[in-house]
Each structure stands twice: as structure tokens, then as C-alpha cells.
mmCIF file with all atom_site columns, C-alpha atoms and ligand atoms in Angstrom:
data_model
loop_
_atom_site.group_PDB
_atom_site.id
_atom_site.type_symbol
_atom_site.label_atom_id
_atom_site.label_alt_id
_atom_site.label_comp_id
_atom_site.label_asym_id
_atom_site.label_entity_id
_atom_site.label_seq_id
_atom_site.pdbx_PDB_ins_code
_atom_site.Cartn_x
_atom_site.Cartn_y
_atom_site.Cartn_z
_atom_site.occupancy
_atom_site.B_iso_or_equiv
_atom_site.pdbx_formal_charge
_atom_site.auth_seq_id
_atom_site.auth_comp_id
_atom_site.auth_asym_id
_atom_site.auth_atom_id
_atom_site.pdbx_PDB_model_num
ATOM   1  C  CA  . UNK A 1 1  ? 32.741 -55.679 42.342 1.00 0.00 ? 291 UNK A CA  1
ATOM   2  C  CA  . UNK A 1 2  ? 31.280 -52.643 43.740 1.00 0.00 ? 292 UNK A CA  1
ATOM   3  C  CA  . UNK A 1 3  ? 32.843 -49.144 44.777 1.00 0.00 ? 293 UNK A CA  1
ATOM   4  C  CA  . UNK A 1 4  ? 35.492 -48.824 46.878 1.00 0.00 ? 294 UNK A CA  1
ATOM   5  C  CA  . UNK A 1 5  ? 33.727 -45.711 48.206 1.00 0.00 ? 295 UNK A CA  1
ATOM   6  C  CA  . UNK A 1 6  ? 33.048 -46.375 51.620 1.00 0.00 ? 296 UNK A CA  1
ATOM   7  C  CA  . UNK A 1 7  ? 29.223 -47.401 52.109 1.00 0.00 ? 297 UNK A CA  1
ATOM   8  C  CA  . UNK A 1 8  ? 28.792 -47.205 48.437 1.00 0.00 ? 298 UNK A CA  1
ATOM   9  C  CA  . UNK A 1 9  ? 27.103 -50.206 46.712 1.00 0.00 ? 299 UNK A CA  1
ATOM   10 C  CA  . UNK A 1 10 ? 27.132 -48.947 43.337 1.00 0.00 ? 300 UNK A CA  1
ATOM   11 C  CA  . UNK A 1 11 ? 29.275 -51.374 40.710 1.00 0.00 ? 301 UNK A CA  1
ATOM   12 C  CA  . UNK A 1 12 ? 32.430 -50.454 40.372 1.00 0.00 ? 302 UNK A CA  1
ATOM   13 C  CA  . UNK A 1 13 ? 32.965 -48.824 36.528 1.00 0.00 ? 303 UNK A CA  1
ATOM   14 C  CA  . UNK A 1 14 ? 36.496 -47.024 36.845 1.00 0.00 ? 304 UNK A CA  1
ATOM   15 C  CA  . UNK A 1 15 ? 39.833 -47.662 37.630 1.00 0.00 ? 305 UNK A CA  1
ATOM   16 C  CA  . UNK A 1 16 ? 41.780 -44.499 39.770 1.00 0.00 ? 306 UNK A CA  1
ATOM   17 C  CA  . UNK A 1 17 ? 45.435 -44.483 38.811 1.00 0.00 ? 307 UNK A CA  1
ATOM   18 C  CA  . UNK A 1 18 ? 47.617 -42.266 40.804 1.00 0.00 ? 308 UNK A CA  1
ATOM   19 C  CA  . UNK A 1 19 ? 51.334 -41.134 40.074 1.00 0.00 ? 309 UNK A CA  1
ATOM   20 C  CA  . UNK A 1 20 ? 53.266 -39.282 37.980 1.00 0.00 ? 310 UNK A CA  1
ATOM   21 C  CA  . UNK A 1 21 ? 54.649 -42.172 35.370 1.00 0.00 ? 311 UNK A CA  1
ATOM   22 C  CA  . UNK A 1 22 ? 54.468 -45.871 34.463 1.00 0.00 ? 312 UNK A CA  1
ATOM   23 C  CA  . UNK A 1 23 ? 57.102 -46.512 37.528 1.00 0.00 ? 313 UNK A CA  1
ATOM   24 C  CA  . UNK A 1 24 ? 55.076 -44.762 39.983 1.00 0.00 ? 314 UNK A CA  1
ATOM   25 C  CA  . UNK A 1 25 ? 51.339 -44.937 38.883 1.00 0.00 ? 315 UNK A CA  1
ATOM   26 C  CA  . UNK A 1 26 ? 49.271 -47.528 40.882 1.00 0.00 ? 316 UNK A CA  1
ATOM   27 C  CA  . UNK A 1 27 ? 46.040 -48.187 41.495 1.00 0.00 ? 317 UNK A CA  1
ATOM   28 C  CA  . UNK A 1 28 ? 43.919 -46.365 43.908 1.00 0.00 ? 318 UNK A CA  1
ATOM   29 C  CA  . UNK A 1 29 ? 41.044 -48.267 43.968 1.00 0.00 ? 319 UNK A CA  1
ATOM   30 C  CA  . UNK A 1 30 ? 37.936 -49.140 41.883 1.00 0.00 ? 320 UNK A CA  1
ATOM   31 C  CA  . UNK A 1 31 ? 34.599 -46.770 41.783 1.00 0.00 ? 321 UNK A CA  1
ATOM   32 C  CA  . UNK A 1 32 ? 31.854 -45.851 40.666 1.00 0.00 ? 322 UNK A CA  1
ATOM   33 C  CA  . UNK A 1 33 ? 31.955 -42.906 38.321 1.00 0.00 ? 323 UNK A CA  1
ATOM   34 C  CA  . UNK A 1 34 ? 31.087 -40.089 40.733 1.00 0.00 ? 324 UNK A CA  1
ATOM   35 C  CA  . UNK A 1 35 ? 33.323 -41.684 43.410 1.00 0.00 ? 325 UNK A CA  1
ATOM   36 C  CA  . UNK A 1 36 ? 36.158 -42.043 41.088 1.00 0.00 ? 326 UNK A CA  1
ATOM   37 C  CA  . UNK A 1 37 ? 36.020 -38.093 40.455 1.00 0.00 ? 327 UNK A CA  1
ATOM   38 C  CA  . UNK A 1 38 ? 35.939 -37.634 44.111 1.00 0.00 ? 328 UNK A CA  1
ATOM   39 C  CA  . UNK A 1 39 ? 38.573 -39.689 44.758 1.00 0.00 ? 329 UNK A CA  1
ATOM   40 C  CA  . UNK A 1 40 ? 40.531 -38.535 41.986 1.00 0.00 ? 330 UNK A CA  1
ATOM   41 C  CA  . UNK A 1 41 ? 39.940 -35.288 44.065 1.00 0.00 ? 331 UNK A CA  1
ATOM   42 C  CA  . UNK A 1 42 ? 41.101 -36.846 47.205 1.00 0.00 ? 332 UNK A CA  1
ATOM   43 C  CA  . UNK A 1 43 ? 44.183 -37.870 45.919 1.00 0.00 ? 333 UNK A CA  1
ATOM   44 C  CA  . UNK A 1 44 ? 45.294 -34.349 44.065 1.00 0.00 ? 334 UNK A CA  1
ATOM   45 C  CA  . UNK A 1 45 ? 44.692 -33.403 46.799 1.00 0.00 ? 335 UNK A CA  1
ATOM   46 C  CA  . UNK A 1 46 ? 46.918 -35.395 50.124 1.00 0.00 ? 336 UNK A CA  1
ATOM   47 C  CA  . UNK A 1 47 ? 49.864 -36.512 46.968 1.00 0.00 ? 337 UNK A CA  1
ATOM   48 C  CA  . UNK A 1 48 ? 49.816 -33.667 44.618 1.00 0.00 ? 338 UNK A CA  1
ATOM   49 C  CA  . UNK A 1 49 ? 49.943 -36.493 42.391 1.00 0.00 ? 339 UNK A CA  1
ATOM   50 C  CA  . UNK A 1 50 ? 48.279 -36.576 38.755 1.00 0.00 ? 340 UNK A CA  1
ATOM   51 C  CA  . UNK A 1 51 ? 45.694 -39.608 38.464 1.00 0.00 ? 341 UNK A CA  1
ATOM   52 C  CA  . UNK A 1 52 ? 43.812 -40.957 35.879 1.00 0.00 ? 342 UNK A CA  1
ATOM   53 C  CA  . UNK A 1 53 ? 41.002 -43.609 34.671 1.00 0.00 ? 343 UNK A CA  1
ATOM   54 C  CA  . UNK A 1 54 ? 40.970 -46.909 33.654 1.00 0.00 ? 344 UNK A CA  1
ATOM   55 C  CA  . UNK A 1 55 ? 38.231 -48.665 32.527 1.00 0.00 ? 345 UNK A CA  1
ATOM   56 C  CA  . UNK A 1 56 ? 37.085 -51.377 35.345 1.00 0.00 ? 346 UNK A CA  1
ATOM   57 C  CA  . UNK A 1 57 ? 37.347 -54.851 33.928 1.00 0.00 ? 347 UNK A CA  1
ATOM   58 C  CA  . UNK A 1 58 ? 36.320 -57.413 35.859 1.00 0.00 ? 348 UNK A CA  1
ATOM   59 C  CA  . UNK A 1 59 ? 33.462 -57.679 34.304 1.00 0.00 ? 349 UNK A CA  1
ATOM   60 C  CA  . UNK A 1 60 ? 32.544 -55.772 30.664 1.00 0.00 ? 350 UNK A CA  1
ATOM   61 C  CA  . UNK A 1 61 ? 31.403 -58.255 28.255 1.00 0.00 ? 351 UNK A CA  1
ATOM   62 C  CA  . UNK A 1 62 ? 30.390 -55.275 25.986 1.00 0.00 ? 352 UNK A CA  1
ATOM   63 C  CA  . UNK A 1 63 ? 33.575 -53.906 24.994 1.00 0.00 ? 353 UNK A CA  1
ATOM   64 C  CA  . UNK A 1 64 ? 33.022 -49.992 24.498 1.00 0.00 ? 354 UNK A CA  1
ATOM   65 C  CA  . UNK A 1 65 ? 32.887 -48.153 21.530 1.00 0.00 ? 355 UNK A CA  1
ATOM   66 C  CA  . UNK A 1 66 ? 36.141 -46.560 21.207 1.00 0.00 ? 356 UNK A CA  1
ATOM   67 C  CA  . UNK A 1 67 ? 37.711 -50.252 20.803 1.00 0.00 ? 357 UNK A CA  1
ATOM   68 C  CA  . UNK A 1 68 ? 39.149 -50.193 17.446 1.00 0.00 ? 358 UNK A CA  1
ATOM   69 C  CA  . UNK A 1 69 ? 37.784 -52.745 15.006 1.00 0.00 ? 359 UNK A CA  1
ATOM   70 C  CA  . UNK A 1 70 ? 40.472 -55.627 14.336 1.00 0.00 ? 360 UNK A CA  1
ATOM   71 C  CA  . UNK A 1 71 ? 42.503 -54.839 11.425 1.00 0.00 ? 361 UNK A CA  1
ATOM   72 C  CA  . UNK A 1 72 ? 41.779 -58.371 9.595  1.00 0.00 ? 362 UNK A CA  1
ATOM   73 C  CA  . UNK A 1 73 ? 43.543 -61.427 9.989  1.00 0.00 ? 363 UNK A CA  1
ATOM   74 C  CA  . UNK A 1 74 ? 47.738 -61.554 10.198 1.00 0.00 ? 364 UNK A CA  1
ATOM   75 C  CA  . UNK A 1 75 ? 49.159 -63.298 7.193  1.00 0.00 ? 365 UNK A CA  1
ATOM   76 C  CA  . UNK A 1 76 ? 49.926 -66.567 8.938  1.00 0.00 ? 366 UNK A CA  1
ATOM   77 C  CA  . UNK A 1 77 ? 53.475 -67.948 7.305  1.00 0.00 ? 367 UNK A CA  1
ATOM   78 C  CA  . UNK A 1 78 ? 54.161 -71.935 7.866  1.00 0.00 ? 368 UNK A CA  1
ATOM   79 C  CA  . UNK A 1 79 ? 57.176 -72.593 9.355  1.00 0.00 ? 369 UNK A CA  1
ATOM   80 C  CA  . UNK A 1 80 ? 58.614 -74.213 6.011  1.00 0.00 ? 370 UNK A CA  1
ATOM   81 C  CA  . UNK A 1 81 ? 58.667 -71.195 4.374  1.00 0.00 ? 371 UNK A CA  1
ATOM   82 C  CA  . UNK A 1 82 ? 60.501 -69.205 6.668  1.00 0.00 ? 372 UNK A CA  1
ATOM   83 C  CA  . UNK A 1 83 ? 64.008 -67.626 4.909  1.00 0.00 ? 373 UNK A CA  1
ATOM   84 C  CA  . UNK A 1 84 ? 67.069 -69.709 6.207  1.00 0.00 ? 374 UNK A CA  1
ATOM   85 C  CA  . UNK A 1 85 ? 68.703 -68.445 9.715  1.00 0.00 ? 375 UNK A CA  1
ATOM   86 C  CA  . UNK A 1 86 ? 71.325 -66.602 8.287  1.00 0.00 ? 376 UNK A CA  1
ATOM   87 C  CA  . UNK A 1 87 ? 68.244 -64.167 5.989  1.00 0.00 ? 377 UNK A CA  1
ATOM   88 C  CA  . UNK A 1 88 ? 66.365 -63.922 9.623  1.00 0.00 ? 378 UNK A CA  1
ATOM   89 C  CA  . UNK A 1 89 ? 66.821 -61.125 11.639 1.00 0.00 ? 379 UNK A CA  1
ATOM   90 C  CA  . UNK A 1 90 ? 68.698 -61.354 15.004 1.00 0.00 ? 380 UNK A CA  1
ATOM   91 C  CA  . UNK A 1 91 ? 66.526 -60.615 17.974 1.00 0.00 ? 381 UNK A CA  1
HETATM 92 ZN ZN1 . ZN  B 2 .  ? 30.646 -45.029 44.538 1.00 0.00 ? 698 ZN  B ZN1 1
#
């Protein structure tokens, strides 16, 4: 996917997230890095609203760096050995 810049044909790297809270916030568009500050710009700008990156997925086989490294395999318990109902917690 490229830029949603118009007339850009760069690939699209970031996510622009507008609005002020997990109701609100959604999804400008996806651009290029430049374009995503300028629309980030753009939107401050006509909403007054706070925005903020994602990283663009659609395609990143190479997870970036800042992924943090799997904490090890979860202790897998059979269901045989589970405690009897009345030891479980309620959900
Ligand atoms: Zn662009």
C-alpha cells in the first residue's frame, strides 16, 4: 500500500491516529513518514485533536527492534490436572 498523500507513491510506513481517547481515536490514513508528520499537522490543525503513529502493517515481515523478545514458553497444564470446579476460580 502506498501513501495516502495525494500523488504520493511512496509505501505507506505509518499509521495517523487522530482523537483524544480509545473511544474517539480513528484512523486518518496511512503514509509515508514525511506525509504522516504533515498530516499529523493537518489534522492539529482543522480538529484540535491530538494524533499519533502506528506502525503500518500490511506488510512488515521484519518485526522492528523494539518488539520485546518472547518471554519463553507458558507452562502448558493438561486438562487432567486441573484442581476440581469448586478450587477454580469463577470468571
Ligand atoms: Zn507520502
Amino acid at each position: 500500500m502506498v501513501c495516502d498523500w495525494t500523488n504520493c507513491t511512496a509505501l505507506a510506513r505509518l499509521d495517523l491516529i487522530a482523537g483524544s481517547g480509545p473511544s474517539s481515536a480513528r484512523v486518518v490514513g496511512s503514509f509515508c513518514v514525511p506525509h504522516a508528520s504533515m498530516a499529523s499537522l493537518d489534522v492539529q490543525d482543522q480538529g484540535g485533536e491530538p494524533t499519533w503513529y502506528d506502525w503500518h502493517r500490511e506488510r512488515m515481515p521484519v518485526q522492528p527492534a523494539a518488539t520485546p523478545a518472547p518471554r519463553g514458553t507458558a507452562a502448558v497444564i493438561p486438562p487432567f490436572t486441573l484442581p476440581p470446579a469448586a478450587a477454580r476460580p469463577r470468571w
